[in-house]
Short mmCIF file of C-alpha atoms in Angstrom, two decimals:
data_model
loop_
_atom_site.label_atom_id
_atom_site.label_comp_id
_atom_site.label_asym_id
_atom_site.label_seq_id
_atom_site.Cartn_x
_atom_site.Cartn_y
_atom_site.Cartn_z
CA MET S 144 0.01 0.22 0.47
CA ALA S 145 2.55 2.40 0.65
CA ASP S 146 4.23 1.72 -2.78
CA GLU S 147 0.59 2.47 -4.49
CA GLU S 148 0.28 5.70 -2.36
CA SER S 149 3.97 7.04 -3.27
CA LEU S 150 3.50 6.41 -7.03
CA PRO S 151 1.76 9.93 -7.48
CA LEU S 152 4.81 11.30 -6.58
CA VAL S 153 6.52 10.83 -9.18
CA THR S 154 4.74 11.78 -12.05
CA PHE S 155 5.17 14.89 -14.64
CA GLY S 156 1.86 16.00 -13.17
CA SER S 157 1.84 15.86 -9.28
CA LEU S 158 5.84 17.31 -9.30
CA MET S 159 4.84 20.51 -11.69
CA THR S 160 1.54 20.85 -8.75
CA GLU S 161 3.85 20.07 -5.62
CA GLY S 162 6.95 22.48 -6.89
CA THR S 163 4.03 25.29 -7.89
CA THR S 164 2.48 25.48 -4.10
CA LEU S 165 5.90 25.45 -2.87
CA SER S 166 6.69 28.12 -4.68
CA ARG S 167 3.59 29.85 -3.48
CA ARG S 168 4.60 29.23 0.08
CA GLY S 169 8.14 30.65 -0.90
CA GLN S 170 10.04 27.68 -0.65
CA PHE S 171 11.73 28.24 -3.64
CA HIS S 172 14.57 26.05 -3.33
CA LYS S 173 12.37 23.24 -2.64
CA ALA S 174 10.22 23.96 -5.15
CA LEU S 175 13.44 23.53 -7.67
CA GLY S 176 13.71 20.15 -6.69
CA CYS S 177 10.31 18.92 -7.88
CA PHE S 178 10.75 21.21 -11.16
CA ASN S 179 14.06 19.63 -11.79
CA ASN S 180 12.89 16.19 -11.56
CA ALA S 181 9.70 16.97 -13.53
CA LEU S 182 11.81 18.16 -16.37
CA LYS S 183 13.57 14.52 -16.26
CA LEU S 184 10.54 12.89 -17.00
CA ARG S 185 9.67 15.73 -19.83
CA ALA S 186 12.81 17.17 -20.86
CA GLY S 187 12.27 20.82 -22.42
CA ASP S 188 8.22 20.68 -21.15
CA LYS S 189 7.65 24.82 -22.12
CA HIS S 190 5.44 25.03 -18.85
CA CYS S 191 7.40 23.77 -16.67
CA LEU S 192 10.60 25.76 -17.75
CA VAL S 193 8.57 29.10 -17.23
CA THR S 194 7.95 27.96 -13.97
CA ARG S 195 11.13 26.95 -13.08
CA SER S 196 12.53 30.56 -14.58
CA LYS S 197 10.52 31.89 -12.03
CA CYS S 198 11.39 30.36 -9.06
CA PHE S 199 15.11 31.15 -10.27
CA LEU S 200 14.15 34.84 -10.55
CA LYS S 201 12.72 34.93 -6.99
CA LEU S 202 15.80 33.91 -5.57
CA GLY S 203 17.76 36.27 -7.89
CA ASP S 204 19.07 34.05 -10.09
CA THR S 205 18.83 36.05 -12.82
CA GLU S 206 21.43 34.19 -15.04
CA ASN S 207 19.27 30.80 -14.95
CA SER S 208 15.68 32.47 -15.32
CA LEU S 209 17.04 33.96 -18.52
CA LYS S 210 18.18 30.50 -19.87
CA ASP S 211 14.76 28.81 -18.81
CA ALA S 212 12.94 31.32 -20.18
CA GLU S 213 14.53 31.35 -23.54
CA ALA S 214 14.44 27.42 -23.51
CA SER S 215 10.84 27.47 -23.46
CA LEU S 216 10.67 29.42 -26.32
CA GLN S 217 12.86 27.42 -28.26
CA ASN S 218 10.50 25.36 -30.23
CA ASP S 219 7.44 27.82 -30.07
CA LYS S 220 8.53 30.78 -30.74
CA THR S 221 4.87 32.39 -29.74
CA PHE S 222 4.79 30.81 -26.41
CA SER S 223 3.38 33.94 -24.78
CA GLU S 224 3.97 32.50 -21.31
CA GLY S 225 7.90 32.16 -22.31
CA LEU S 226 7.98 36.25 -23.88
CA TYR S 227 6.77 37.23 -20.78
CA GLN S 228 8.96 35.88 -18.69
CA LYS S 229 12.17 36.48 -20.62
CA ALA S 230 10.96 39.97 -20.59
CA GLU S 231 10.48 40.38 -17.23
CA THR S 232 13.81 38.72 -16.61
CA LEU S 233 15.66 40.83 -18.51
CA TYR S 234 13.90 43.83 -17.07
CA THR S 235 14.89 42.67 -13.50
CA MET S 236 18.70 42.23 -15.04
CA GLY S 237 18.14 46.31 -16.03
CA ASP S 238 17.97 45.16 -19.60
CA PHE S 239 15.27 47.50 -20.23
CA GLU S 240 15.62 48.27 -23.99
CA PHE S 241 15.60 44.37 -24.47
CA ALA S 242 12.70 43.70 -21.82
CA LEU S 243 10.78 46.19 -23.83
CA VAL S 244 11.24 44.56 -27.32
CA PHE S 245 9.88 41.18 -25.67
CA TYR S 246 6.84 43.03 -23.90
CA HIS S 247 5.93 44.25 -27.12
CA ARG S 248 6.47 41.03 -28.89
CA GLY S 249 4.00 39.15 -26.15
CA ARG S 250 1.66 42.44 -26.65
CA ARG S 251 1.52 41.75 -30.26
CA LEU S 252 0.58 38.05 -30.19
CA ARG S 253 -1.84 38.38 -27.39
CA PRO S 254 -3.24 41.60 -26.81
CA GLU S 255 -5.88 40.42 -24.70
CA LEU S 256 -3.36 40.00 -21.72
CA HIS S 257 -3.17 43.62 -20.00
CA LYS S 258 0.17 42.22 -18.31
CA PHE S 259 2.23 43.09 -21.48
CA GLN S 260 0.59 46.66 -21.79
CA LEU S 261 2.26 47.05 -17.92
CA GLY S 262 5.39 45.84 -18.88
CA ILE S 263 5.91 48.31 -21.62
CA ASN S 264 4.64 51.17 -19.51
CA LYS S 265 7.04 50.08 -16.99
CA ALA S 266 10.18 49.50 -19.01
CA GLU S 267 9.89 52.66 -21.40
CA GLU S 268 9.59 54.46 -18.24
CA ALA S 269 12.51 52.95 -16.58
CA ILE S 270 14.57 53.84 -19.86
CA VAL S 271 13.87 57.54 -19.33
CA ASN S 272 14.52 57.48 -16.11
CA CYS S 273 17.94 56.40 -17.49
CA ILE S 274 18.58 58.43 -20.69
CA GLY S 275 16.56 61.43 -20.18
CA ASN S 276 13.33 61.78 -22.40
CA PRO S 277 14.15 62.37 -25.88
CA SER S 278 11.75 65.28 -26.58
CA SER S 279 14.06 67.41 -24.11
CA VAL S 280 17.39 66.60 -26.42
CA LYS S 281 17.97 69.81 -28.85
CA LEU S 282 20.44 68.93 -31.87
CA GLU S 283 22.76 71.24 -33.04
CA ASN S 284 24.61 70.95 -36.56
CA LYS S 285 27.80 73.04 -34.82
CA GLU S 286 30.57 70.25 -36.56
CA GLU S 287 30.18 68.06 -39.24
CA LEU S 288 27.83 65.30 -38.35
CA CYS S 289 29.04 61.63 -38.87
CA PHE S 290 28.59 58.12 -37.56
CA VAL S 291 30.11 57.16 -34.33
CA SER S 292 30.51 53.64 -32.79
CA ARG S 293 29.11 52.85 -29.21
CA GLN S 294 32.73 52.66 -28.36
CA ALA S 295 33.90 55.51 -29.75
CA GLU S 296 30.84 57.26 -27.51
CA SER S 297 32.47 55.37 -24.55
CA ARG S 298 35.53 56.61 -24.99
CA LYS S 299 34.74 60.28 -25.26
CA ALA S 300 32.66 59.75 -22.31
CA ASN S 301 35.77 57.99 -19.85
CA GLN S 302 37.89 61.34 -20.65
CA LYS S 303 35.56 64.02 -19.63
CA LEU S 304 34.59 61.56 -16.90
CA GLN S 305 38.63 61.56 -16.22
CA ASN S 306 39.14 65.20 -16.48
CA LYS S 307 36.81 65.90 -13.83
CA PRO S 308 37.94 66.39 -10.25
CA THR S 309 37.70 64.06 -7.80
CA LYS S 310 35.61 65.80 -5.29
CA ASP S 311 32.77 66.66 -8.27
CA GLN S 312 32.71 62.99 -8.96
CA LYS S 313 32.17 61.98 -5.28
CA ARG S 314 29.37 65.17 -5.04
CA THR S 315 27.35 63.48 -7.96
CA LYS S 316 27.15 60.51 -5.94
CA LYS S 317 26.02 61.40 -2.95
CA GLN S 318 22.97 60.54 -1.97
CA ASN S 319 20.44 62.55 -0.52
CA PRO S 320 19.76 61.00 2.81
CA LYS S 321 15.91 61.49 2.62
CA THR S 322 15.40 60.51 -0.84
CA GLU S 323 17.87 57.11 -0.09
CA ARG S 324 15.76 56.26 2.79
CA GLN S 325 12.64 56.21 0.65
CA LEU S 326 14.04 54.37 -2.17
CA LEU S 327 15.32 51.51 0.18
CA GLY S 328 12.29 51.46 2.50
CA GLU S 329 13.21 48.89 5.38
CA LEU S 330 16.82 48.19 4.09
CA TYR S 331 17.87 51.57 4.81
CA ALA S 332 18.65 50.93 8.25
CA ASP S 333 20.63 47.76 7.02
CA LYS S 334 22.97 50.17 4.86
CA ALA S 335 23.45 52.50 7.90
CA TYR S 336 24.43 49.81 9.71
CA LEU S 337 26.64 48.55 7.62
CA GLU S 338 28.55 52.04 7.17
CA LYS S 339 28.53 52.45 11.12
CA LEU S 340 30.46 48.93 11.22
CA LEU S 341 33.14 50.30 8.70
CA LYS S 342 34.32 52.94 11.41
CA ASP S 343 34.75 50.06 14.01
CA GLU S 344 38.70 49.91 12.76
CA ASP S 345 39.65 46.57 14.94
CA LEU S 346 36.29 44.38 13.20
CA MET S 347 37.42 45.91 9.91
CA GLN S 348 41.18 44.14 10.63
CA SER S 349 39.09 40.94 11.31
CA SER S 350 38.48 37.86 9.37
CA THR S 351 35.49 34.84 9.45
CA ARG S 352 36.79 31.60 10.09
CA GLN S 353 37.17 31.00 6.47
CA GLY S 354 39.62 33.44 6.02
CA ILE S 355 37.19 36.19 4.51
CA LYS S 356 37.69 39.58 5.52
CA VAL S 357 34.85 41.29 7.40
CA VAL S 358 35.79 44.73 5.61
CA ASP S 359 35.20 42.66 1.96
CA LEU S 360 32.05 41.45 3.79
CA VAL S 361 30.69 44.98 5.12
CA LEU S 362 31.85 46.53 1.68
CA SER S 363 30.18 44.13 -0.66
CA GLY S 364 26.71 44.21 1.59
CA ILE S 365 27.06 48.18 1.11
CA SER S 366 27.41 48.02 -2.61
CA TYR S 367 24.71 45.96 -3.11
CA LEU S 368 22.33 47.85 -1.65
CA ASN S 369 23.86 50.68 -3.53
CA HIS S 370 22.82 48.91 -6.79
CA ARG S 371 19.14 48.00 -5.59
CA ARG S 372 19.43 52.10 -4.55
CA ASP S 373 19.97 52.44 -8.30
CA PHE S 374 17.71 50.19 -9.70
CA TRP S 375 15.08 50.85 -7.90
CA GLN S 376 15.39 54.74 -8.78
CA GLN S 377 15.50 54.21 -12.27
CA GLN S 378 12.42 52.02 -12.36
CA LYS S 379 10.32 53.84 -10.22
CA PRO S 380 11.48 57.37 -9.04
CA ILE S 381 10.32 59.52 -6.29
CA TYR S 382 8.07 61.67 -8.58
CA ALA S 383 6.28 59.38 -10.25
CA ARG S 384 5.35 57.20 -6.68
CA VAL S 385 4.08 60.81 -5.62
CA TYR S 386 2.04 61.18 -8.66
CA GLU S 387 0.85 57.50 -8.71
CA ARG S 388 -0.64 57.85 -5.27
CA LYS S 389 -2.88 60.79 -6.43
CA LEU S 390 -4.15 59.27 -9.67
CA ARG S 391 -7.85 58.23 -8.72
CA GLN S 392 -8.45 54.50 -7.79
CA GLN S 393 -10.93 52.33 -6.04
CA GLY S 394 -9.67 49.21 -4.85
CA TRP S 395 -9.21 46.31 -1.79
CA ARG S 396 -8.52 49.49 0.86
CA GLN S 397 -11.01 51.89 1.81
CA ASP S 398 -9.42 54.68 2.58
CA LYS S 399 -6.42 53.97 0.16
CA LYS S 400 -6.51 54.81 -3.54
CA LEU S 401 -4.43 52.02 -5.80
CA GLU S 402 -3.17 52.27 -9.05
CA THR S 403 -4.04 49.47 -11.97
CA ALA S 404 -1.01 47.58 -11.40
CA ASP S 405 -1.75 47.28 -7.75
CA ILE S 406 -5.33 46.30 -8.48
CA CYS S 407 -4.21 43.68 -10.99
CA ARG S 408 -1.51 42.04 -8.78
CA SER S 409 -4.33 41.91 -5.81
CA ILE S 410 -6.69 40.60 -7.94
CA ALA S 411 -3.65 37.93 -8.87
CA LYS S 412 -2.94 36.60 -5.41
CA ASP S 413 -6.37 36.69 -4.60
CA MET S 414 -6.96 33.55 -7.72
CA GLU S 415 -4.02 32.26 -6.67
CA ASP S 416 -5.80 31.56 -3.04
CA ILE S 417 -8.90 30.36 -4.61
CA GLU S 418 -6.97 28.02 -6.67
CA LEU S 419 -4.92 26.46 -3.96
CA LEU S 420 -7.89 26.39 -1.39
CA LEU S 421 -9.76 24.31 -4.16
CA ALA S 422 -6.11 21.86 -4.61
CA ARG S 423 -6.14 21.19 -0.83
CA GLY S 424 -10.09 20.50 -0.92
CA SER S 425 -11.67 23.31 0.68
CA THR S 426 -14.45 23.62 -1.95
CA LYS S 427 -16.36 25.75 0.22
CA GLU S 428 -14.12 28.67 0.93
CA SER S 429 -12.74 28.33 -2.10
CA CYS S 430 -16.30 28.90 -3.69
CA ARG S 431 -17.20 31.53 -1.48
CA LYS S 432 -13.74 33.62 -2.00
CA ALA S 433 -14.44 33.58 -5.94
CA GLU S 434 -18.13 34.90 -4.87
CA ARG S 435 -16.71 37.72 -3.23
CA VAL S 436 -13.72 38.88 -5.88
CA LEU S 437 -16.34 38.49 -8.65
CA ARG S 438 -18.96 41.01 -6.89
CA LYS S 439 -16.40 43.40 -6.37
CA ILE S 440 -14.70 43.26 -10.18
CA GLN S 441 -18.06 43.46 -11.19
CA GLY S 442 -18.28 46.31 -9.82
CA TRP S 443 -15.43 47.92 -11.00
CA GLY S 444 -14.96 49.61 -14.65
CA GLU S 445 -13.01 48.65 -17.73
CA ASP S 446 -10.08 51.56 -17.01
CA GLU S 447 -9.47 50.47 -13.72
CA VAL S 448 -9.49 46.19 -14.36
CA PRO S 449 -8.27 45.99 -18.44
CA ASN S 450 -8.79 42.09 -18.71
CA LYS S 451 -12.22 42.48 -16.72
CA ASN S 452 -14.10 40.35 -18.73
CA GLU S 453 -11.67 37.61 -18.82
CA LEU S 454 -11.54 37.98 -14.90
CA ILE S 455 -14.87 37.26 -14.37
CA GLY S 456 -15.14 34.10 -16.79
CA ASN S 457 -12.20 32.79 -15.25
CA LEU S 458 -13.90 33.52 -11.62
CA TYR S 459 -17.07 32.08 -13.42
CA SER S 460 -14.80 28.74 -13.40
CA CYS S 461 -13.30 28.57 -10.37
CA ILE S 462 -16.57 28.47 -8.99
CA GLY S 463 -18.20 26.11 -11.44
CA ASN S 464 -15.38 23.82 -10.34
CA ALA S 465 -15.87 24.24 -6.41
CA GLN S 466 -19.49 23.54 -7.20
CA LEU S 467 -18.59 20.18 -8.95
CA GLU S 468 -17.06 19.09 -6.04
CA MET S 469 -19.29 19.77 -3.55
CA GLY S 470 -21.44 18.01 -5.98
CA GLN S 471 -23.93 20.97 -6.65
CA MET S 472 -24.44 19.79 -10.41
CA GLU S 473 -27.13 22.52 -11.97
CA ALA S 474 -25.35 24.71 -10.68
CA ALA S 475 -21.71 23.86 -11.40
CA LEU S 476 -23.50 23.75 -15.03
CA ARG S 477 -24.77 27.38 -14.81
CA SER S 478 -21.27 28.76 -13.75
CA HIS S 479 -19.69 26.83 -16.67
CA LYS S 480 -22.21 28.20 -19.18
CA MET S 481 -21.90 31.56 -17.75
CA ASP S 482 -17.75 31.26 -18.49
CA LEU S 483 -18.89 29.97 -21.73
CA ASP S 484 -20.80 33.14 -22.84
CA CYS S 485 -18.38 35.84 -21.29
CA ALA S 486 -15.82 34.20 -23.33
CA ARG S 487 -17.50 33.84 -26.62
CA GLN S 488 -18.80 37.25 -26.09
CA ASN S 489 -15.19 38.48 -25.57
CA ALA S 490 -13.48 36.00 -28.14
CA LEU S 491 -11.22 34.77 -26.19
CA PRO S 492 -10.62 30.98 -27.53
CA ASP S 493 -8.75 29.63 -24.97
CA ALA S 494 -11.38 30.11 -22.02
CA VAL S 495 -14.23 29.11 -24.89
CA SER S 496 -11.79 25.57 -24.75
CA ARG S 497 -11.96 25.67 -20.96
CA ALA S 498 -15.63 26.33 -20.58
CA LEU S 499 -16.52 23.94 -23.23
CA ASP S 500 -14.22 21.21 -21.36
CA ASN S 501 -15.60 22.00 -18.18
CA ILE S 502 -19.41 21.74 -19.19
CA GLY S 503 -18.65 18.28 -20.82
CA HIS S 504 -17.73 16.98 -17.52
CA VAL S 505 -20.32 18.30 -15.71
CA TYR S 506 -22.71 16.40 -17.94
CA ALA S 507 -20.89 13.25 -18.04
CA ARG S 508 -21.03 13.52 -14.19
CA ILE S 509 -24.47 13.10 -14.34
CA GLY S 510 -25.32 10.90 -16.89
CA ARG S 511 -26.19 13.18 -19.74
CA PHE S 512 -23.53 11.57 -22.12
CA ARG S 513 -25.06 12.58 -25.76
CA GLN S 514 -24.83 16.30 -24.36
CA ALA S 515 -21.18 15.67 -23.15
CA ILE S 516 -20.12 14.20 -26.62
CA ASN S 517 -22.16 17.06 -28.61
CA THR S 518 -19.67 19.51 -25.83
CA TRP S 519 -16.44 18.01 -26.14
CA GLU S 520 -16.88 17.56 -29.95
CA GLU S 521 -16.82 21.16 -30.62
CA LYS S 522 -14.06 21.41 -28.20
CA ILE S 523 -11.75 19.17 -30.35
CA PRO S 524 -10.46 22.55 -33.16
CA MET S 525 -9.53 23.83 -30.24
CA ALA S 526 -6.68 21.43 -28.15
CA LYS S 527 -3.50 22.48 -28.76
CA SER S 528 -1.51 19.62 -27.64
CA SER S 529 -1.64 15.49 -28.75
CA LEU S 530 -1.81 14.99 -25.30
CA GLU S 531 -5.27 17.07 -24.56
CA LYS S 532 -6.68 15.40 -27.61
CA ALA S 533 -5.84 11.91 -26.20
CA TRP S 534 -7.58 12.85 -23.21
CA LEU S 535 -10.48 14.64 -25.12
CA PHE S 536 -10.93 11.47 -27.33
CA HIS S 537 -10.34 9.03 -24.46
CA GLU S 538 -13.30 11.07 -23.08
CA ILE S 539 -15.89 11.01 -25.80
CA GLY S 540 -15.31 7.26 -26.62
CA ARG S 541 -15.79 6.26 -22.69
CA CYS S 542 -19.22 8.42 -23.46
CA TYR S 543 -20.05 6.40 -26.51
CA LEU S 544 -19.32 3.14 -24.62
CA GLU S 545 -21.39 4.26 -21.83
CA LEU S 546 -24.28 4.77 -24.74
CA GLY S 547 -24.17 1.25 -26.26
CA GLU S 548 -22.29 2.34 -29.61
CA ALA S 549 -19.14 0.32 -29.35
CA GLU S 550 -18.50 1.37 -32.91
CA ALA S 551 -17.93 4.74 -32.59
CA ALA S 552 -16.22 3.91 -29.07
CA GLN S 553 -13.52 1.57 -30.65
CA ASP S 554 -13.13 4.49 -33.31
CA TYR S 555 -12.41 7.21 -30.47
CA GLY S 556 -10.41 4.83 -28.37
CA GLN S 557 -7.80 4.15 -31.11
CA LYS S 558 -7.88 7.86 -32.31
CA SER S 559 -6.72 8.55 -28.40
CA LEU S 560 -3.99 5.74 -28.31
CA GLN S 561 -2.68 7.64 -31.84
CA SER S 562 -2.18 10.70 -30.35
CA ALA S 563 -1.06 9.52 -26.77
CA ASP S 564 2.07 7.40 -29.01
CA GLU S 565 2.53 10.78 -30.20
CA GLU S 566 3.05 12.02 -26.90
CA GLY S 567 4.63 9.11 -25.79
CA ASP S 568 2.62 9.22 -22.79
CA VAL S 569 2.08 5.80 -21.14
CA ASP S 570 -0.15 6.76 -18.82
CA TRP S 571 -2.52 7.63 -21.99
CA GLN S 572 -1.87 4.76 -24.11
CA LEU S 573 -2.85 2.50 -21.33
CA HIS S 574 -6.24 3.91 -20.63
CA ALA S 575 -6.90 4.09 -24.65
CA THR S 576 -5.80 0.76 -25.21
CA VAL S 577 -8.41 -0.45 -22.73
CA LEU S 578 -10.55 1.59 -23.91
CA VAL S 579 -10.54 -0.22 -27.41
CA ALA S 580 -10.57 -3.37 -25.67
CA GLN S 581 -13.46 -2.76 -23.69
CA ALA S 582 -14.94 -1.45 -26.75
CA GLN S 583 -13.96 -4.68 -28.80
CA VAL S 584 -15.57 -7.14 -26.19
CA LYS S 585 -19.12 -5.71 -26.81
CA LEU S 586 -18.53 -5.59 -30.66
CA GLU S 587 -17.36 -9.48 -29.50
CA ASP S 588 -14.33 -9.07 -31.05
CA TYR S 589 -12.81 -11.30 -28.42
CA ARG S 590 -9.95 -12.50 -30.06
CA SER S 591 -8.30 -8.72 -30.74
CA ALA S 592 -9.66 -7.84 -27.22
CA ILE S 593 -7.81 -10.17 -25.61
CA MET S 594 -4.90 -9.43 -27.67
CA ASN S 595 -5.06 -5.01 -26.52
CA PHE S 596 -5.72 -6.12 -22.94
CA GLU S 597 -2.43 -7.95 -22.81
CA ARG S 598 -0.83 -4.77 -24.77
CA ALA S 599 -2.72 -2.66 -21.95
CA LEU S 600 -1.34 -5.02 -19.12
CA GLU S 601 2.08 -4.72 -20.27
CA LYS S 602 1.84 -0.58 -20.06
CA ALA S 603 0.51 -0.90 -16.82
CA LYS S 604 3.32 -2.77 -15.41
CA LEU S 605 5.69 0.01 -17.12
CA VAL S 606 3.35 2.52 -15.20
CA PRO S 607 3.50 0.89 -12.59
CA ASN S 608 -0.03 0.44 -12.10
CA GLU S 609 -1.32 -2.17 -9.87
CA ALA S 610 -4.94 -1.73 -9.43
CA ALA S 611 -4.65 -1.11 -13.46
CA GLN S 612 -3.35 -4.87 -13.26
CA ARG S 613 -5.49 -6.40 -11.01
CA GLY S 614 -8.57 -4.80 -13.46
CA ILE S 615 -7.44 -6.00 -16.60
CA ILE S 616 -6.81 -9.11 -15.20
#
């Protein structure tokens, strides 16, 4: 029994779920272990690579974060999540111009995702903060104009800096304490403490047990905080923060007005909580929270929540899933149909596919197999991968088998097996083969059924799945 209970831990899906949960809890190192193992089972999976990239970014490992983001785009240059993650990583690294390129690329491909527009806004502002507003620059043709390389410009700039007095250089680098306090926030006290330690000459001359000089550790800490201060000043100067506080926004707090980006972040956090509650089995709490968030979003305007309609559909989907788990079938069906209506009205193909999938599941659960078949067959052209087609064909075939239409069940079982073979997924090869064999029994093609049951048994041993082995035998 212990072996059977531990089996799900080594599947790709369970490792992804566990890693995502750990990451949301802030346990990024443990989450990395799960994503590493998941990639061993399914090398190059773009969704797993993006998730691991986010984890690396949270740990401050921008180099590996960028590698994973780029790897997720290797076979699919239009993968929106990979484009966004690459842009976010480049932005964090301070490569604002390159980040802007990928934010724009993502917006062209997925204009309905507001996060790309937010990325464009912050990258453009960061660039202006670094080099100044182009409209404020006036060109005068005092000398002959010619092409100057970046290296030549850099050499000229270095020569000018070398000609400046040292005192002037120090004066330009000195920060106003009030400004620095605002930029560093809670870290300002740490910087002040490290600077105070520098005055202790005896301590600075000492070393750690590993032989590292204390003065080097203190200076590296101050250097890091200075770099963060400069970065934060580039991406969000003080005047911009003051301006944003004055913007009219209705948000989650009654006596504080939040900017649109803050509202979106708050909603994203609530959506994560709703999904996490459902995953943990807290269906009632998940449903209640989703209903509360839905009421709030419905009261806001498009200017406050640009992707309002997409969020409303997503919340109906979450509510429907929770109602299904609680056994409230008719309520679940209504919620998923609301999701479908919202998706169609706003031309959201991914949401349409999601809603059709969920509606089919509800119909199948309540025994309305013909309606489940019609719903899932409408979804077939929207399937994006062989794995998605494998389970979709299997579910349709299972419904035909329940209706006693064995020939159609066999046909869809073979389609499911073909898609599972394309994906190389042994689990779905097993399920599809069993479905084909069961349909052949109904068709009284016993010789073929026995052969397929034997093939399924071999698959069950490969997985391994002892319950499936017993059932097949």
